[in-house]
């Protein structure tokens, strides 16, 4: 069952799937597509034209730019900033306070360390391949 808090601001043309959760004071732009079991936590801001596949979690006070594409099971920890036009594969963790610059591509299985900027001056912390 989709659960959208009454204090969340949802743009026009947003599509949610079964079990999407949008918590209080989150802001979702126009024409977004949110898959099954997507969770948008309190005070997160999602731009327009964003697609999130199943199992994505956007933690508190994350800011996501426009026209981003998130694969399955992408976790973005608190206070991270995702620029516009970012494309992410599956099974990614963006640790807290990390910035991903506009139009970056983040490969499947990547973990980006806390407090860094990607892709400038950063290497991936780890890669894993889920079984």
Short mmCIF file of N, CA, C and O in Angstrom, two decimals, residues 29-33 46-52 64-70 82-88 102-104:
data_model
loop_
_atom_site.label_atom_id
_atom_site.label_comp_id
_atom_site.label_asym_id
_atom_site.label_seq_id
_atom_site.Cartn_x
_atom_site.Cartn_y
_atom_site.Cartn_z
N UNK A 29 9.19 16.59 -7.30
CA UNK A 29 8.89 17.40 -8.48
C UNK A 29 7.92 16.72 -9.42
O UNK A 29 7.44 15.61 -9.18
N UNK A 30 7.65 17.38 -10.53
CA UNK A 30 6.71 16.88 -11.54
C UNK A 30 7.28 15.68 -12.30
O UNK A 30 8.49 15.56 -12.49
N UNK A 31 6.37 14.82 -12.77
CA UNK A 31 6.67 13.74 -13.71
C UNK A 31 7.75 12.77 -13.23
O UNK A 31 8.58 12.31 -14.01
N UNK A 32 7.72 12.45 -11.96
CA UNK A 32 8.64 11.44 -11.40
C UNK A 32 7.97 10.07 -11.43
O UNK A 32 6.75 9.97 -11.38
N UNK A 33 8.79 9.02 -11.49
CA UNK A 33 8.30 7.65 -11.46
C UNK A 33 9.04 6.95 -10.33
O UNK A 33 10.27 6.84 -10.34
N UNK A 46 13.25 15.98 -4.17
CA UNK A 46 13.47 15.25 -5.41
C UNK A 46 13.03 16.16 -6.55
O UNK A 46 11.90 16.64 -6.57
N UNK A 47 13.91 16.39 -7.52
CA UNK A 47 13.58 17.25 -8.66
C UNK A 47 12.57 16.63 -9.59
O UNK A 47 12.05 15.54 -9.35
N UNK A 48 12.29 17.31 -10.69
CA UNK A 48 11.34 16.83 -11.69
C UNK A 48 11.99 15.83 -12.64
O UNK A 48 13.20 15.88 -12.87
N UNK A 49 11.16 14.92 -13.17
CA UNK A 49 11.63 13.97 -14.17
C UNK A 49 12.56 12.91 -13.64
O UNK A 49 13.35 12.34 -14.39
N UNK A 50 12.48 12.60 -12.36
CA UNK A 50 13.35 11.60 -11.73
C UNK A 50 12.68 10.23 -11.77
O UNK A 50 11.49 10.11 -11.46
N UNK A 51 13.45 9.20 -12.12
CA UNK A 51 12.97 7.82 -12.11
C UNK A 51 13.78 7.03 -11.10
O UNK A 51 15.01 7.06 -11.12
N UNK A 52 13.08 6.34 -10.20
CA UNK A 52 13.72 5.48 -9.20
C UNK A 52 13.12 4.09 -9.34
O UNK A 52 11.91 3.92 -9.16
N UNK A 64 17.98 15.81 -4.60
CA UNK A 64 18.21 15.16 -5.90
C UNK A 64 17.77 16.12 -6.99
O UNK A 64 16.65 16.63 -6.97
N UNK A 65 18.65 16.37 -7.97
CA UNK A 65 18.35 17.27 -9.08
C UNK A 65 17.35 16.68 -10.06
O UNK A 65 16.82 15.58 -9.87
N UNK A 66 17.12 17.40 -11.13
CA UNK A 66 16.16 17.00 -12.16
C UNK A 66 16.73 15.92 -13.08
O UNK A 66 17.94 15.83 -13.28
N UNK A 67 15.82 15.14 -13.66
CA UNK A 67 16.12 14.19 -14.74
C UNK A 67 17.19 13.16 -14.38
O UNK A 67 18.03 12.81 -15.21
N UNK A 68 17.14 12.65 -13.16
CA UNK A 68 18.05 11.59 -12.72
C UNK A 68 17.38 10.24 -12.92
O UNK A 68 16.16 10.12 -12.87
N UNK A 69 18.21 9.21 -13.11
CA UNK A 69 17.71 7.84 -13.24
C UNK A 69 18.46 6.98 -12.23
O UNK A 69 19.69 6.89 -12.28
N UNK A 70 17.71 6.36 -11.32
CA UNK A 70 18.27 5.49 -10.29
C UNK A 70 17.89 4.06 -10.62
O UNK A 70 16.72 3.76 -10.86
N UNK A 82 22.64 15.12 -5.02
CA UNK A 82 22.75 14.46 -6.32
C UNK A 82 22.40 15.51 -7.38
O UNK A 82 21.30 16.05 -7.37
N UNK A 83 23.34 15.80 -8.28
CA UNK A 83 23.11 16.80 -9.31
C UNK A 83 22.08 16.37 -10.34
O UNK A 83 21.56 15.25 -10.30
N UNK A 84 21.79 17.23 -11.27
CA UNK A 84 20.84 16.94 -12.34
C UNK A 84 21.46 16.02 -13.38
O UNK A 84 22.67 16.06 -13.62
N UNK A 85 20.62 15.18 -14.00
CA UNK A 85 21.06 14.32 -15.09
C UNK A 85 21.94 13.16 -14.67
O UNK A 85 22.59 12.55 -15.52
N UNK A 86 21.97 12.83 -13.39
CA UNK A 86 22.81 11.73 -12.90
C UNK A 86 22.15 10.39 -13.23
O UNK A 86 20.94 10.23 -13.09
N UNK A 87 22.96 9.44 -13.66
CA UNK A 87 22.49 8.09 -13.96
C UNK A 87 23.21 7.11 -13.05
O UNK A 87 24.44 7.13 -12.97
N UNK A 88 22.43 6.26 -12.37
CA UNK A 88 23.01 5.28 -11.44
C UNK A 88 22.55 3.88 -11.80
O UNK A 88 21.39 3.67 -12.14
N UNK A 102 26.54 17.06 -11.57
CA UNK A 102 25.62 16.96 -12.71
C UNK A 102 26.15 16.02 -13.78
O UNK A 102 27.34 16.02 -14.09
N UNK A 103 25.23 15.23 -14.33
CA UNK A 103 25.49 14.35 -15.48
C UNK A 103 26.49 13.24 -15.21
O UNK A 103 27.00 12.62 -16.16
N UNK A 104 26.79 12.95 -13.96
CA UNK A 104 27.70 11.85 -13.62
C UNK A 104 27.00 10.51 -13.85
O UNK A 104 25.77 10.42 -13.81
#
